[in-house]
Protein backbone atom coordinates (compact mmCIF):
# COMPACT_ATOMS: atom_id res chain seq x y z
CA UNK A 1 0.00 0.00 0.00
CA UNK A 2 1.47 3.38 -0.93
CA UNK A 3 2.42 5.67 1.98
CA UNK A 4 -0.03 8.37 0.86
CA UNK A 5 -2.91 5.87 1.12
CA UNK A 6 -1.84 4.91 4.66
CA UNK A 7 -1.75 8.59 5.61
CA UNK A 8 -5.22 9.03 4.13
CA UNK A 9 -6.42 6.16 6.35
CA UNK A 10 -4.76 7.71 9.41
CA UNK A 11 -6.49 11.05 8.70
CA UNK A 12 -9.79 9.18 8.41
CA UNK A 13 -9.20 7.56 11.82
CA UNK A 14 -8.30 10.92 13.41
CA UNK A 15 -11.64 12.29 12.17
CA UNK A 16 -13.52 9.42 13.84
CA UNK A 17 -14.02 7.48 10.60
CA UNK A 18 -14.74 3.80 10.08
CA UNK A 19 -12.38 1.80 7.84
CA UNK A 20 -12.75 -1.57 6.14
CA UNK A 21 -9.48 -3.43 5.64
CA UNK A 22 -8.25 -6.95 4.87
CA UNK A 23 -7.14 -9.26 7.68
CA UNK A 24 -5.86 -12.82 7.85
CA UNK A 25 -9.25 -14.29 6.92
CA UNK A 26 -11.93 -11.68 6.22
CA UNK A 27 -12.37 -7.95 5.81
CA UNK A 28 -12.47 -6.15 9.13
CA UNK A 29 -14.06 -2.92 10.23
CA UNK A 30 -11.98 -0.69 12.42
CA UNK A 31 -11.78 2.70 14.06
CA UNK A 32 -9.93 4.58 16.77
CA UNK A 33 -10.58 2.47 19.88
CA UNK A 34 -10.34 5.51 22.14
CA UNK A 35 -12.97 7.55 20.31
CA UNK A 36 -16.27 6.53 21.94
CA UNK A 37 -18.38 8.12 19.19
CA UNK A 38 -16.51 6.22 16.47
CA UNK A 39 -16.84 2.95 18.40
CA UNK A 40 -20.56 3.50 18.96
CA UNK A 41 -21.03 4.30 15.27
CA UNK A 42 -19.25 1.05 14.34
CA UNK A 43 -21.38 -0.98 16.78
CA UNK A 44 -24.56 0.63 15.42
CA UNK A 45 -23.54 -0.15 11.81
CA UNK A 46 -23.02 -3.81 12.67
CA UNK A 47 -26.05 -4.10 14.92
CA UNK A 48 -23.71 -5.39 17.63
CA UNK A 49 -24.16 -4.98 21.38
CA UNK A 50 -21.49 -3.08 23.30
CA UNK A 51 -21.79 -5.72 26.04
CA UNK A 52 -19.92 -8.27 23.90
CA UNK A 53 -16.65 -6.32 23.82
CA UNK A 54 -14.36 -5.87 20.83
CA UNK A 55 -11.05 -7.17 19.49
CA UNK A 56 -8.04 -4.90 19.15
CA UNK A 57 -5.30 -5.62 16.64
CA UNK A 58 -1.79 -4.20 16.69
CA UNK A 59 1.43 -4.38 14.71
CA UNK A 60 3.37 -5.44 17.82
CA UNK A 61 2.71 -6.16 21.49
CA UNK A 62 4.04 -2.78 22.63
CA UNK A 63 0.89 -1.20 21.17
CA UNK A 64 -1.24 -3.34 23.51
CA UNK A 65 0.79 -3.69 26.70
CA UNK A 66 -0.55 -0.58 28.49
CA UNK A 67 -4.10 -1.88 28.08
CA UNK A 68 -3.46 -5.17 29.86
CA UNK A 69 -2.68 -6.24 33.39
CA UNK A 70 0.75 -7.84 33.79
CA UNK A 71 0.75 -11.47 32.72
CA UNK A 72 2.91 -14.33 34.01
CA UNK A 73 6.12 -14.94 32.05
CA UNK A 74 4.91 -18.36 30.89
CA UNK A 75 1.71 -16.80 29.53
CA UNK A 76 3.68 -14.08 27.74
CA UNK A 77 5.85 -16.72 26.07
CA UNK A 78 2.71 -18.46 24.81
CA UNK A 79 1.34 -15.21 23.40
CA UNK A 80 4.64 -14.29 21.76
CA UNK A 81 4.92 -17.73 20.14
CA UNK A 82 1.50 -17.28 18.53
CA UNK A 83 2.13 -13.74 17.23
CA UNK A 84 2.12 -12.25 14.76
CA UNK A 85 -0.61 -14.64 13.88
CA UNK A 86 -4.19 -15.70 13.65
CA UNK A 87 -4.80 -16.14 17.40
CA UNK A 88 -6.69 -13.60 19.48
CA UNK A 89 -6.02 -13.78 23.21
CA UNK A 90 -8.46 -12.68 25.91
CA UNK A 91 -6.32 -11.09 28.63
CA UNK A 92 -7.11 -9.31 31.90
CA UNK A 93 -7.69 -5.66 31.03
CA UNK A 94 -6.15 -2.75 32.87
CA UNK A 95 -8.91 -1.11 34.98
CA UNK A 96 -8.62 2.08 32.92
CA UNK A 97 -9.63 0.33 29.67
CA UNK A 98 -12.93 1.89 28.55
CA UNK A 99 -16.09 -0.16 28.94
CA UNK A 100 -16.89 0.27 25.24
CA UNK A 101 -13.84 -1.92 24.49
CA UNK A 102 -14.30 -4.51 27.26
CA UNK A 103 -18.08 -4.74 27.16
CA UNK A 104 -19.39 -6.53 30.23
CA UNK A 105 -16.01 -8.22 30.78
CA UNK A 106 -12.92 -7.45 32.86
CA UNK A 107 -10.80 -8.70 29.99
CA UNK A 108 -9.79 -7.48 26.55
CA UNK A 109 -9.39 -9.47 23.32
CA UNK A 110 -6.11 -8.64 21.55
CA UNK A 111 -4.09 -9.86 18.57
CA UNK A 112 -0.81 -8.94 16.91
CA UNK A 113 -1.89 -9.28 13.30
CA UNK A 114 0.05 -11.27 10.74
CA UNK A 115 -1.63 -9.50 7.83
CA UNK A 116 0.94 -7.11 6.33
CA UNK A 117 -1.58 -4.45 5.34
CA UNK A 118 -3.40 -4.50 8.69
CA UNK A 119 -0.03 -4.36 10.48
CA UNK A 120 1.09 -1.42 8.31
CA UNK A 121 -2.15 0.38 9.15
CA UNK A 122 -1.59 -0.10 12.91
CA UNK A 123 2.03 1.01 12.51
CA UNK A 124 1.05 4.17 10.60
CA UNK A 125 -1.72 4.89 13.11
CA UNK A 126 0.74 4.39 15.97
CA UNK A 127 -1.43 2.10 18.04
CA UNK A 128 -4.08 -0.58 18.09
CA UNK A 129 -7.27 -0.54 16.07
CA UNK A 130 -10.61 -2.16 16.58
CA UNK A 131 -10.99 -5.21 14.39
CA UNK A 132 -14.44 -6.68 13.98
CA UNK A 133 -15.54 -8.65 10.95
CA UNK A 134 -17.08 -6.58 8.17
CA UNK A 135 -20.60 -7.93 8.32
CA UNK A 136 -23.95 -7.14 9.78
CA UNK A 137 -24.51 -9.25 12.88
CA UNK A 138 -25.77 -12.67 11.80
CA UNK A 139 -24.52 -12.35 8.19
CA UNK A 140 -21.38 -13.92 6.70
CA UNK A 141 -18.24 -11.76 6.91
CA UNK A 142 -17.09 -9.91 3.80
CA UNK A 143 -14.01 -11.37 2.10
CA UNK A 144 -13.53 -8.63 -0.51
CA UNK A 145 -14.31 -4.93 -1.05
CA UNK A 146 -17.41 -5.67 -3.16
CA UNK A 147 -18.96 -7.67 -0.32
CA UNK A 148 -18.13 -4.83 2.09
CA UNK A 149 -19.94 -2.36 -0.21
CA UNK A 150 -22.97 -4.67 -0.54
CA UNK A 151 -23.41 -4.84 3.23
CA UNK A 152 -22.47 -1.28 4.17
CA UNK A 153 -22.90 0.81 0.98
CA UNK A 154 -21.85 4.37 1.87
CA UNK A 155 -22.01 3.88 5.65
CA UNK A 156 -18.26 3.48 6.13
CA UNK A 157 -15.69 6.15 5.38
CA UNK A 158 -12.94 4.22 3.60
CA UNK A 159 -12.18 0.80 2.17
CA UNK A 160 -8.54 -0.26 2.04
CA UNK A 161 -8.16 -2.56 -0.94
CA UNK A 162 -6.10 -5.70 -0.61
CA UNK A 163 -6.31 -9.47 -0.44
CA UNK A 164 -7.41 -11.23 2.71
CA UNK A 165 -5.04 -13.86 4.05
CA UNK A 166 -5.35 -17.59 3.51
CA UNK A 167 -7.21 -18.44 6.72
CA UNK A 168 -10.71 -19.81 6.12
CA UNK A 169 -12.28 -18.64 9.40
CA UNK A 170 -11.91 -15.59 11.64
CA UNK A 171 -9.19 -15.83 14.28
CA UNK A 172 -9.16 -18.46 16.97
CA UNK A 173 -9.94 -16.85 20.34
CA UNK A 174 -8.24 -18.23 23.45
CA UNK A 175 -8.22 -17.34 27.14
CA UNK A 176 -4.70 -16.24 28.06
CA UNK A 177 -4.98 -17.38 31.68
CA UNK A 178 -6.04 -20.98 31.09
CA UNK A 179 -5.28 -21.47 27.36
CA UNK A 180 -8.87 -22.62 26.71
CA UNK A 181 -10.21 -22.12 23.21
CA UNK A 182 -13.25 -19.83 23.25
CA UNK A 183 -13.82 -19.79 19.47
CA UNK A 184 -12.39 -21.99 16.74
XYZ file of N, CA and C in Angstrom:
552
model
N 0.846 -1.174 0.000
C 0.000 0.000 0.000
C 0.893 1.238 0.000
N 0.618 2.179 -0.873
C 1.465 3.376 -0.930
C 1.342 4.207 0.356
N 2.436 4.871 0.750
C 2.417 5.669 1.982
C 1.312 6.722 2.010
N 1.005 7.340 0.865
C -0.033 8.367 0.857
C -1.393 7.767 1.210
N -1.627 6.521 0.816
C -2.908 5.867 1.120
C -2.995 5.551 2.620
N -1.870 5.132 3.207
C -1.843 4.907 4.656
C -2.119 6.207 5.403
N -1.521 7.300 4.947
C -1.752 8.590 5.606
C -3.205 9.033 5.456
N -3.801 8.731 4.328
C -5.223 9.025 4.125
C -6.063 8.238 5.145
N -5.710 6.985 5.370
C -6.419 6.156 6.349
C -6.238 6.708 7.762
N -5.027 7.140 8.089
C -4.764 7.708 9.414
C -5.585 8.981 9.618
N -5.668 9.834 8.602
C -6.492 11.047 8.697
C -7.954 10.683 8.927
N -8.416 9.657 8.239
C -9.790 9.185 8.409
C -10.023 8.749 9.861
N -9.085 8.008 10.423
C -9.202 7.559 11.818
C -9.212 8.742 12.781
N -8.347 9.732 12.542
C -8.299 10.918 13.406
C -9.625 11.674 13.389
N -10.340 11.604 12.287
C -11.635 12.287 12.171
C -12.784 11.448 12.728
N -12.473 10.278 13.293
C -13.523 9.417 13.839
C -14.153 8.509 12.806
N -13.469 8.292 11.687
C -14.020 7.479 10.604
C -13.935 5.988 10.855
N -14.716 5.262 10.059
C -14.741 3.798 10.084
C -14.064 3.301 8.808
N -13.104 2.383 8.967
C -12.378 1.798 7.836
C -12.752 0.336 7.669
N -12.712 -0.125 6.427
C -12.752 -1.568 6.144
C -11.384 -1.925 5.587
N -10.819 -3.038 6.059
C -9.475 -3.426 5.643
C -9.335 -4.939 5.690
N -8.430 -5.493 4.874
C -8.248 -6.946 4.867
C -7.481 -7.419 6.102
N -7.852 -8.616 6.569
C -7.138 -9.257 7.677
C -6.718 -10.654 7.224
N -6.331 -11.477 8.162
C -5.856 -12.820 7.851
C -6.916 -13.691 7.183
N -8.204 -13.405 7.440
C -9.254 -14.294 6.921
C -10.417 -13.573 6.250
N -10.765 -12.410 6.733
C -11.929 -11.678 6.222
C -11.600 -10.186 6.212
N -12.498 -9.396 5.668
C -12.369 -7.953 5.811
C -12.823 -7.580 7.211
N -12.109 -6.637 7.810
C -12.469 -6.149 9.129
C -12.947 -4.714 9.046
N -13.704 -4.315 10.048
C -14.061 -2.916 10.235
C -13.277 -2.421 11.430
N -12.760 -1.220 11.324
C -11.978 -0.685 12.423
C -12.161 0.803 12.582
N -11.744 1.274 13.749
C -11.776 2.699 14.055
C -10.826 2.942 15.222
N -10.726 4.191 15.619
C -9.928 4.577 16.775
C -10.595 3.997 18.021
N -9.937 3.093 18.731
C -10.580 2.467 19.881
C -10.826 3.417 21.051
N -10.186 4.577 21.037
C -10.336 5.514 22.144
C -11.268 6.674 21.810
N -11.970 6.568 20.700
C -12.974 7.551 20.305
C -14.345 6.906 20.519
N -15.013 7.223 21.640
C -16.273 6.531 21.943
C -17.350 6.726 20.879
N -17.375 7.891 20.233
C -18.379 8.120 19.192
C -18.119 7.220 17.986
N -16.857 7.090 17.600
C -16.513 6.219 16.468
C -16.861 4.769 16.789
N -16.539 4.329 18.004
C -16.838 2.949 18.400
C -18.344 2.716 18.393
N -19.103 3.664 18.940
C -20.563 3.502 18.961
C -21.128 3.469 17.547
N -20.591 4.297 16.664
C -21.031 4.299 15.269
C -20.775 2.928 14.636
N -19.591 2.368 14.876
C -19.253 1.051 14.337
C -20.212 -0.022 14.878
N -20.469 0.004 16.178
C -21.381 -0.980 16.777
C -22.789 -0.845 16.202
N -23.229 0.385 15.999
C -24.556 0.625 15.423
C -24.622 0.100 13.996
N -23.570 0.354 13.193
C -23.537 -0.146 11.813
C -23.688 -1.660 11.760
N -23.000 -2.347 12.656
C -23.021 -3.813 12.668
C -24.262 -4.385 13.341
N -24.945 -3.576 14.129
C -26.047 -4.104 14.917
C -25.525 -4.981 16.042
N -24.394 -4.591 16.609
C -23.714 -5.394 17.633
C -23.837 -4.713 18.992
N -24.050 -5.493 20.017
C -24.164 -4.982 21.376
C -22.794 -4.616 21.938
N -22.731 -3.495 22.638
C -21.489 -3.085 23.299
C -21.093 -4.088 24.372
N -22.050 -4.778 24.940
C -21.786 -5.716 26.042
C -20.835 -6.841 25.645
N -20.759 -7.150 24.355
C -19.921 -8.270 23.903
C -18.428 -7.954 23.925
N -18.057 -6.683 23.895
C -16.647 -6.321 23.822
C -16.146 -6.404 22.388
N -14.939 -5.935 22.172
C -14.359 -5.865 20.832
C -12.928 -6.395 20.837
N -12.435 -6.725 19.660
C -11.050 -7.169 19.487
C -10.206 -5.975 19.044
N -9.011 -5.884 19.610
C -8.038 -4.901 19.151
C -6.907 -5.634 18.452
N -6.481 -5.091 17.311
C -5.295 -5.622 16.635
C -4.183 -4.587 16.731
N -2.957 -5.074 16.623
C -1.789 -4.203 16.690
C -0.704 -4.760 15.783
N 0.292 -3.923 15.510
C 1.429 -4.383 14.708
C 2.483 -5.054 15.582
N 2.477 -4.751 16.878
C 3.366 -5.436 17.820
C 2.791 -5.294 19.227
N 3.284 -6.114 20.139
C 2.714 -6.162 21.485
C 2.840 -4.837 22.223
N 3.863 -4.051 21.926
C 4.044 -2.777 22.632
C 2.837 -1.853 22.458
N 2.084 -2.019 21.381
C 0.892 -1.199 21.166
C -0.272 -1.634 22.060
N -0.165 -2.792 22.678
C -1.243 -3.342 23.506
C -0.908 -3.381 24.990
N 0.358 -3.376 25.336
C 0.790 -3.692 26.704
C 0.190 -2.779 27.770
N 0.009 -1.490 27.494
C -0.551 -0.575 28.494
C -2.027 -0.839 28.773
N -2.674 -1.603 27.919
C -4.104 -1.879 28.081
C -4.367 -3.132 28.909
N -3.315 -3.876 29.197
C -3.464 -5.169 29.862
C -2.802 -5.159 31.229
N -3.339 -6.000 32.108
C -2.683 -6.237 33.389
C -1.437 -7.085 33.117
N -0.437 -7.001 33.990
C 0.752 -7.839 33.789
C 0.374 -9.321 33.765
N 1.014 -10.039 32.874
C 0.754 -11.471 32.720
C 1.977 -12.267 33.160
N 1.763 -13.495 33.647
C 2.906 -14.335 34.014
C 3.833 -14.555 32.814
N 5.110 -14.749 33.101
C 6.118 -14.945 32.053
C 5.749 -16.100 31.133
N 5.288 -17.197 31.699
C 4.910 -18.361 30.889
C 3.782 -17.998 29.912
N 2.817 -17.231 30.384
C 1.706 -16.796 29.528
C 2.221 -15.899 28.414
N 3.120 -14.986 28.755
C 3.677 -14.083 27.740
C 4.425 -14.868 26.668
N 5.155 -15.895 27.070
C 5.853 -16.718 26.073
C 4.859 -17.366 25.118
N 3.744 -17.840 25.654
C 2.710 -18.463 24.814
C 2.154 -17.448 23.820
N 1.856 -16.246 24.294
C 1.340 -15.207 23.402
C 2.362 -14.874 22.319
N 3.600 -14.655 22.724
C 4.644 -14.293 21.760
C 4.869 -15.377 20.711
N 4.745 -16.639 21.112
C 4.924 -17.733 20.143
C 3.805 -17.743 19.097
N 2.636 -17.246 19.461
C 1.497 -17.284 18.532
C 1.409 -16.036 17.651
N 2.198 -15.017 17.933
C 2.127 -13.738 17.228
C 3.428 -13.426 16.498
N 3.356 -12.634 15.425
C 2.120 -12.251 14.758
C 1.421 -13.499 14.231
N 0.113 -13.462 14.315
C -0.613 -14.644 13.883
C -2.108 -14.495 13.944
N -2.745 -15.618 13.818
C -4.194 -15.702 13.655
C -4.891 -16.084 14.967
N -4.234 -15.813 16.091
C -4.804 -16.142 17.398
C -5.063 -14.851 18.163
N -6.300 -14.707 18.621
C -6.692 -13.597 19.483
C -6.706 -14.121 20.912
N -6.081 -13.373 21.803
C -6.017 -13.777 23.210
C -6.871 -12.846 24.057
N -7.658 -13.436 24.949
C -8.455 -12.677 25.910
C -7.618 -12.579 27.180
N -7.242 -11.344 27.513
C -6.321 -11.089 28.627
C -6.990 -10.164 29.645
N -6.573 -10.247 30.911
C -7.109 -9.314 31.901
C -6.797 -7.872 31.485
N -7.840 -7.053 31.459
C -7.689 -5.660 31.028
C -7.263 -4.781 32.196
N -6.474 -3.772 31.883
C -6.153 -2.745 32.869
C -7.474 -2.082 33.268
N -7.638 -1.709 34.543
C -8.912 -1.114 34.982
C -9.307 0.155 34.228
N -8.327 0.842 33.647
C -8.620 2.085 32.920
C -9.158 1.850 31.503
N -9.147 0.614 31.030
C -9.631 0.335 29.672
C -11.121 0.669 29.612
N -11.529 1.468 28.637
C -12.927 1.890 28.555
C -13.896 0.715 28.400
N -15.071 0.885 28.982
C -16.095 -0.160 28.940
C -16.523 -0.465 27.511
N -16.461 0.533 26.621
C -16.894 0.267 25.243
C -15.949 -0.698 24.530
N -14.748 -0.917 25.052
C -13.841 -1.921 24.487
C -14.019 -3.280 25.166
N -14.187 -3.269 26.482
C -14.300 -4.506 27.260
C -15.693 -5.113 27.222
N -16.708 -4.258 27.029
C -18.077 -4.739 27.164
C -18.355 -5.067 28.622
N -19.041 -6.155 28.854
C -19.390 -6.535 30.231
C -18.266 -7.323 30.917
N -17.117 -7.386 30.301
C -16.012 -8.219 30.782
C -14.953 -7.393 31.519
N -14.092 -8.089 32.247
C -12.920 -7.451 32.864
C -11.673 -7.758 32.043
N -11.897 -8.287 30.866
C -10.802 -8.699 29.987
C -10.909 -7.975 28.650
N -9.858 -8.123 27.855
C -9.788 -7.484 26.548
C -9.226 -8.489 25.548
N -9.840 -8.559 24.376
C -9.392 -9.472 23.317
C -8.392 -8.738 22.425
N -7.188 -9.312 22.277
C -6.110 -8.635 21.547
C -5.387 -9.606 20.617
N -4.845 -9.049 19.527
C -4.086 -9.862 18.572
C -3.013 -8.997 17.909
N -1.837 -9.556 17.749
C -0.812 -8.939 16.906
C -0.999 -9.570 15.536
N -1.482 -8.774 14.607
C -1.889 -9.281 13.297
C -0.700 -9.729 12.451
N -0.947 -10.777 11.692
C 0.053 -11.271 10.739
C -0.213 -10.736 9.336
N -1.324 -10.023 9.160
C -1.632 -9.504 7.825
C -0.791 -8.252 7.584
N 0.022 -8.230 6.528
C 0.943 -7.107 6.332
C 0.254 -5.758 6.180
N -0.892 -5.723 5.526
C -1.582 -4.452 5.337
C -2.201 -3.969 6.642
N -2.825 -4.875 7.394
C -3.405 -4.503 8.690
C -2.303 -4.054 9.651
N -1.163 -4.746 9.626
C -0.034 -4.361 10.483
C 0.504 -2.988 10.081
N 0.616 -2.729 8.785
C 1.094 -1.424 8.312
C 0.141 -0.312 8.735
N -1.147 -0.598 8.721
C -2.146 0.380 9.149
C -1.971 0.703 10.639
N -1.815 -0.319 11.469
C -1.589 -0.098 12.905
C -0.291 0.669 13.137
N 0.737 0.332 12.380
C 2.032 1.006 12.513
C 1.899 2.483 12.144
N 1.234 2.774 11.031
C 1.053 4.166 10.603
C 0.185 4.937 11.593
N -0.823 4.279 12.134
C -1.722 4.888 13.115
C -0.981 5.116 14.430
N -0.031 4.252 14.745
C 0.742 4.390 15.967
C 0.117 3.723 17.173
N -0.787 2.793 16.926
C -1.433 2.105 18.038
C -2.397 1.059 17.542
N -3.137 0.467 18.479
C -4.077 -0.578 18.095
C -5.314 -0.006 17.423
N -5.992 -0.873 16.713
C -7.267 -0.540 16.073
C -8.303 -1.591 16.446
N -9.540 -1.179 16.439
C -10.609 -2.160 16.579
C -10.614 -3.016 15.330
N -10.870 -4.293 15.513
C -10.993 -5.213 14.387
C -12.183 -6.124 14.632
N -13.249 -5.839 13.927
C -14.439 -6.681 13.983
C -14.798 -7.030 12.553
N -15.284 -8.214 12.332
C -15.539 -8.649 10.953
C -16.514 -7.711 10.254
N -16.263 -7.484 8.975
C -17.085 -6.581 8.169
C -18.342 -7.322 7.729
N -19.301 -7.330 8.621
C -20.595 -7.933 8.316
C -21.618 -7.402 9.308
N -22.855 -7.416 8.860
C -23.947 -7.136 9.777
C -24.071 -8.344 10.687
N -24.397 -8.129 11.944
C -24.509 -9.255 12.876
C -25.442 -10.310 12.305
N -24.978 -11.551 12.311
C -25.767 -12.668 11.798
C -25.552 -12.972 10.329
N -24.812 -12.129 9.611
C -24.523 -12.347 8.192
C -23.080 -12.824 8.032
N -22.764 -13.483 6.903
C -21.376 -13.924 6.702
C -20.435 -12.727 6.547
N -19.207 -12.854 7.035
C -18.244 -11.762 6.908
C -17.824 -11.534 5.459
N -17.566 -10.276 5.134
C -17.091 -9.910 3.796
C -15.658 -10.391 3.613
N -15.368 -10.906 2.420
C -14.010 -11.365 2.103
C -13.365 -10.529 0.998
N -14.095 -9.520 0.509
C -13.529 -8.633 -0.507
C -14.259 -7.290 -0.455
N -13.705 -6.261 -1.102
C -14.313 -4.931 -1.045
C -15.746 -4.883 -1.581
N -16.054 -5.670 -2.610
C -17.414 -5.675 -3.159
C -18.420 -6.152 -2.112
N -18.071 -7.180 -1.373
C -18.960 -7.672 -0.323
C -19.108 -6.644 0.805
N -18.045 -5.906 1.093
C -18.135 -4.828 2.087
C -19.147 -3.793 1.611
N -19.021 -3.371 0.344
C -19.941 -2.364 -0.211
C -21.387 -2.847 -0.202
N -21.603 -4.132 -0.523
C -22.968 -4.671 -0.536
C -23.616 -4.591 0.841
N -22.830 -4.839 1.889
C -23.409 -4.836 3.231
C -23.488 -3.442 3.841
N -22.540 -2.569 3.485
C -22.470 -1.284 4.172
C -22.633 -0.069 3.270
N -22.706 -0.278 1.949
C -22.902 0.811 0.979
C -22.013 2.005 1.330
N -22.611 3.149 1.580
C -21.848 4.370 1.865
C -21.738 4.652 3.363
N -21.990 3.655 4.203
C -22.009 3.877 5.649
C -20.628 3.876 6.297
N -19.614 3.421 5.577
C -18.260 3.485 6.125
C -17.471 4.529 5.349
N -16.404 5.007 5.944
C -15.685 6.146 5.382
C -14.604 5.786 4.379
N -14.040 4.570 4.496
C -12.935 4.222 3.604
C -12.773 2.709 3.544
N -12.517 2.213 2.351
C -12.177 0.799 2.173
C -10.726 0.740 1.716
N -9.931 -0.035 2.425
C -8.545 -0.258 2.035
C -8.524 -1.542 1.217
N -8.137 -1.416 -0.028
C -8.161 -2.557 -0.940
C -6.937 -3.436 -0.735
N -7.171 -4.730 -0.747
C -6.097 -5.700 -0.607
C -6.694 -7.087 -0.461
N -5.855 -8.082 -0.564
C -6.305 -9.467 -0.437
C -6.355 -9.871 1.025
N -7.393 -10.635 1.373
C -7.410 -11.226 2.708
C -6.392 -12.363 2.720
N -5.997 -12.770 3.917
C -5.039 -13.862 4.053
C -5.662 -15.199 3.688
N -4.939 -16.243 3.946
C -5.346 -17.586 3.515
C -6.191 -18.337 4.541
N -6.407 -17.758 5.703
C -7.209 -18.437 6.723
C -8.675 -18.494 6.290
N -9.309 -19.614 6.527
C -10.709 -19.807 6.122
C -11.696 -19.162 7.086
N -11.360 -19.129 8.370
C -12.277 -18.636 9.398
C -11.635 -17.469 10.138
N -12.478 -16.631 10.783
C -11.911 -15.586 11.640
C -11.000 -16.191 12.710
N -10.230 -15.354 13.360
C -9.191 -15.828 14.284
C -9.738 -16.727 15.385
N -8.889 -17.646 15.790
C -9.163 -18.459 16.972
C -9.071 -17.517 18.168
N -9.985 -17.666 19.123
C -9.941 -16.848 20.337
C -9.668 -17.770 21.514
N -8.638 -17.402 22.304
C -8.243 -18.225 23.449
C -8.132 -17.366 24.703
N -8.381 -17.991 25.840
C -8.222 -17.342 27.135
C -6.744 -17.417 27.529
N -6.133 -16.270 27.762
C -4.699 -16.240 28.063
C -4.363 -16.877 29.408
N -5.295 -16.871 30.350
C -4.977 -17.378 31.683
C -5.052 -18.893 31.793
N -5.923 -19.516 30.978
C -6.041 -20.979 31.088
C -5.827 -21.695 29.756
N -5.558 -20.927 28.697
C -5.281 -21.470 27.361
C -6.479 -22.185 26.731
N -7.675 -21.996 27.286
C -8.874 -22.620 26.715
C -9.269 -21.905 25.429
N -9.722 -22.685 24.461
C -10.210 -22.116 23.210
C -11.653 -21.667 23.409
N -11.909 -20.394 23.115
C -13.248 -19.829 23.255
C -13.996 -19.815 21.926
N -13.237 -19.730 20.822
C -13.824 -19.788 19.472
C -12.800 -20.402 18.544
N -13.255 -21.358 17.751
C -12.394 -21.989 16.741
C -12.633 -21.378 15.404
